[in-house]
């Protein structure tokens, strides 16, 4: 991945730096302790690059490494980011098809994944992704044994479980982007309708990131005020199953964007960068993310499934899971989500 | 009492210029009852009928919103936007899904005697024309950097456009509240502070430059006049290539004074130049001052004599050095900068991120009146020996602010550099003559 446009290759003297700048007397060499933060993004497609670029714009890290199987595409993307150097704080940008470039990462974000062929069963897609993750996860774990793994590829819940198994990491360090974005879309719809800032709307979608996600209506609040009673006072809302329609609209909004522009990128970019920030900067913020959910909300202890629950995130990953009050209905839906995922996992030969 | 107001939804018709809702300007109606009322605040703006109950204390809030909407946009624009908005109808609007329209009033109450908002508009607005890779990278960077209150997107392809708009809106929980609009209709750009044009025909292999320009001229004839009409005071920022001639074309078609028509020019080339130097010198690129000027393209001019690092001019360092830099090396570096765009295109198919950051940086300097110096494409006649009667646009280091180009920096050029600049100008002038504008 040699830089074609290196000035040394073009004849510029290698030691110009020394004629321009001089160190002070008796300066000690830099301490070997590494304090630079580093994020690696695996997969330089639309999602991976939106995540990488957002992380860069938000100045979240000192080093950014990109990995992809396609070397030309990868180098092109790296150059395109590097060329913006005059407009950004100095972030070191590396790229290579070789996982060695990810060494010592604080966070590794996995966006690589096979796309669903029309007519393909979910199980088959999963088997293909399992094969891919067997190439991705072990080297990542080897080069950065203390890293946090953030899985974005879909179906994210099962793939996060797979990443956990393949890495050998403790479960607090393996997280899936889960319903963090669904919740944002949910909050957007509500905030837009209520004409408030989305950040003042608290509303979680949990469970499977997909068709069986669970909207936690009972814990929705606006500016701290629980609003479910306001909404369900309208008989029409209750009778027409409006709440379920809204949940479905959230689930489908991703498909709508895919249908219209071919893929989604920007929103997931912001979502993942938002998670990266909470993790790296030890923010102790609560995000609905895919995590090892056994033992919570009635999910049996022997069912090792990953699904989204509102969790506190910090530098060591998942710090804790929020203890939110669920209605019986919501808890039941969550457990059904867990069962579905458990059965799918059983069929994989991991 | 509050909850009873929610459950008693009655006939409601109002104009909503709803934030984050795409172009949902239009009338929402739900017939549950027959209350009508004339709202006194709306005299002279927009007549509506409102849900009234005797105990309605929220009338002022209601009028507040509509008065604001009425002041916002020309009535005729609203009508034409609405027809487009039928095609752009939000599938995921909560109102369509049965959510009560007036839940807001159940949750929030205005203070007593609140006045309607002042009609003076203080929102900043940027419009981006073209929702391709470049346009969207620019839009998304502007959004992430929180540069504007409103962002409007225009493209000829309505599905792609709507998909891009939704993809940005879905990130609402992670961003400050920015209103994002999109429409194939230029009315959506009304009252923009800056209009950024990224739309342009791509070069067909084997096509002459003149032919490509003719095709882009036709396209700009559809784009620029409506932009100018809807935002007569806007700054026009042209990004489409070949940027220098297209900025000239945009100037002619808009009728704007030349300080308000700017091309992204060599702003990005200079960044690439500075990146190469900074990377080699192991300094921060922001400490490297280095301009490329002239044509954005093969005949760009690298101003070697004006390169400085941390304030220190470095060309003299080179000539002092025994392994002196030959002229050929300097030219190879300039070519490497020019080629770096082609290299990215060869590798990933197009460029997007760098131009996104570059244009967002220009937008920021303009909108926030930063008085910063950027090499941008501007009306260059009279500068550096370019004849007064040659109306060409090419890049020179210029001070940018809220009213556009404030001034051109007076940089010392060598004879060689000035000569190259004038040759750049000649080439562009000849090309413009053939256009028959």
XYZ file of C-alpha atoms in Angstrom, chain A residues 3-17 19-21 46 49-50 52-54 56-58 71-77 79-90 180-181 183-185 187-199 217 220 222-223 225-227 230-231 233-237 240 242-243 245-246 249 253-254 256-257 259-261 263-268 270-271 274 287, chain B residues 2-3 6-7 14 16 18-21 30 32 65 90-95 97-104 106-108 133 136-137 140-141 143-145 159-160 162-164 166-177 267-268 271-272 274-286 304 309 312 314 317-318 321 323 325 329 332-333 336 340-341 343-344 346-348 350-355 357-358 361:
202
model
C 1.995 5.930 -0.945
C 2.438 6.828 -4.604
C 2.530 10.476 -3.841
C 5.231 10.426 -1.191
C 7.454 13.421 -1.610
C 10.590 11.341 -1.003
C 9.832 9.377 -4.131
C 9.499 12.620 -5.979
C 12.977 13.707 -5.021
C 12.309 15.836 -1.997
C 15.152 15.598 0.500
C 14.341 13.279 3.371
C 15.881 15.478 5.987
C 14.243 18.785 5.234
C 12.519 18.521 8.577
C 16.674 22.145 8.537
C 13.335 23.629 9.462
C 12.940 22.489 13.035
C -20.745 2.707 2.276
C -16.734 4.808 5.222
C -19.652 6.803 6.618
C -14.941 6.407 9.451
C -15.639 9.839 8.015
C -17.990 10.791 10.846
C -12.849 11.792 11.619
C -15.071 14.875 11.405
C -15.990 14.592 15.061
C -6.935 -2.987 -1.981
C -7.639 -0.393 -4.690
C -10.941 0.722 -3.245
C -9.302 0.824 0.184
C -6.410 2.964 -0.915
C -8.724 5.316 -2.799
C -10.812 5.828 0.299
C -6.348 9.006 0.060
C -9.706 10.744 -0.173
C -9.700 11.168 3.606
C -6.034 12.150 3.796
C -6.447 14.859 1.176
C -8.669 16.736 3.590
C -5.750 17.182 5.980
C -5.840 20.973 5.763
C -9.414 20.988 7.028
C -9.079 18.556 9.905
C -7.147 18.120 13.093
C -4.138 15.896 12.519
C -29.249 2.264 18.712
C -30.245 3.504 15.265
C -34.213 4.128 18.609
C -32.927 7.232 16.846
C -35.427 6.742 14.039
C -37.147 9.348 18.479
C -36.989 11.244 15.189
C -40.556 10.305 14.291
C -41.836 11.256 17.703
C -39.775 14.423 17.973
C -40.772 15.556 14.526
C -44.421 15.084 15.326
C -44.178 16.708 18.718
C -41.969 19.493 17.390
C -39.341 18.990 20.033
C -35.653 18.302 19.771
C -35.018 14.596 19.305
C -32.543 14.693 22.148
C -43.846 2.494 25.015
C -41.158 6.811 26.618
C -40.488 13.849 26.526
C -38.549 16.397 28.525
C -42.496 13.577 31.208
C -43.970 10.175 30.504
C -46.316 10.577 27.569
C -51.380 11.319 26.710
C -51.190 9.271 23.555
C -56.189 8.725 25.780
C -57.173 9.025 22.180
C -59.386 6.016 21.566
C -58.599 6.104 17.887
C -54.955 5.555 18.691
C -56.341 1.420 15.178
C -51.394 3.006 16.011
C -48.576 2.124 18.332
C -47.996 0.792 13.163
C -45.403 3.222 14.431
C -42.742 2.162 10.432
C -37.658 2.916 7.499
C -34.358 1.192 6.831
C -37.429 2.418 2.653
C -34.053 4.127 2.479
C -35.360 1.017 -1.728
C -34.871 4.710 -2.494
C -31.104 5.196 -2.531
C -28.340 1.385 0.842
C -28.193 3.270 4.141
C -25.047 5.012 5.302
C -25.297 8.404 6.965
C -27.564 7.494 9.852
C -25.649 4.344 10.792
C -23.667 8.851 13.110
C -25.039 6.051 15.274
C -22.012 8.117 18.783
C -27.549 3.364 24.682
C -55.396 18.901 28.732
C -56.143 15.289 27.899
C -56.349 15.768 22.838
C -59.257 13.401 22.612
C -53.093 24.314 9.000
C -47.062 23.239 8.697
C -42.447 21.214 10.060
C -38.843 20.805 10.962
C -37.051 17.614 10.015
C -40.082 16.549 8.054
C -58.915 15.384 9.882
C -63.862 14.833 13.618
C -46.876 28.432 14.631
C -43.612 11.081 4.027
C -44.635 7.472 4.305
C -43.619 7.491 7.905
C -45.496 10.572 9.092
C -47.019 9.852 12.442
C -50.113 11.802 11.484
C -50.365 6.546 11.043
C -53.127 7.897 13.201
C -51.230 9.850 15.805
C -53.159 12.882 16.996
C -51.969 16.079 15.386
C -52.188 18.109 18.508
C -50.349 16.030 21.071
C -47.827 18.822 21.224
C -51.116 18.450 25.446
C -47.481 18.336 26.419
C -46.381 21.934 26.161
C -21.471 11.447 -3.980
C -24.042 14.311 -0.171
C -20.516 14.367 1.246
C -23.324 15.495 5.515
C -20.128 17.337 6.515
C -24.572 18.761 9.018
C -21.936 17.118 11.227
C -20.126 20.400 11.679
C -36.307 8.571 -5.132
C -32.586 8.893 -4.598
C -35.785 11.218 -0.744
C -33.645 8.291 0.361
C -30.731 10.586 1.084
C -34.390 10.240 5.159
C -30.932 8.795 5.818
C -29.838 12.162 7.198
C -33.037 12.747 9.153
C -32.827 9.383 10.868
C -29.716 10.582 12.650
C -31.736 13.231 14.476
C -30.976 11.794 17.903
C -27.251 12.257 17.298
C -27.263 15.762 15.903
C -28.309 19.253 16.841
C -31.727 20.041 15.426
C -9.107 25.100 -2.409
C -8.872 21.321 -2.417
C -5.157 21.059 0.727
C -3.642 18.123 -1.148
C -0.327 21.067 1.962
C -0.979 17.423 2.929
C 1.976 16.226 0.851
C 4.275 18.843 2.289
C 3.047 18.445 5.860
C 3.285 14.669 5.732
C 6.863 14.872 4.529
C 7.836 17.572 6.986
C 6.002 15.876 9.846
C 4.084 19.001 10.742
C 0.400 19.697 11.026
C -1.066 20.577 7.627
C -2.623 23.652 9.159
C 6.393 27.898 -4.483
C 5.866 26.426 7.418
C 9.053 30.356 7.782
C 10.948 27.287 2.976
C 15.948 26.415 2.716
C 15.835 24.196 -0.309
C 20.734 22.721 0.754
C 21.180 18.433 -2.605
C 15.921 20.753 -5.560
C 11.189 18.065 -8.848
C 6.694 16.720 -10.427
C 5.217 17.627 -7.061
C 1.360 14.776 -8.267
C -4.069 12.836 -6.961
C -7.689 13.457 -7.883
C -5.691 8.583 -8.658
C -8.586 8.546 -6.198
C -9.083 5.374 -10.546
C -9.026 3.577 -7.183
C -12.493 4.141 -5.713
C -14.961 9.034 -7.637
C -13.851 11.510 -4.990
C -16.158 12.647 -2.219
C -14.790 13.059 1.304
C -12.043 15.562 0.608
C -14.209 17.824 -1.531
C -14.528 18.905 3.800
C -13.151 21.519 1.410
C -14.684 24.820 5.076
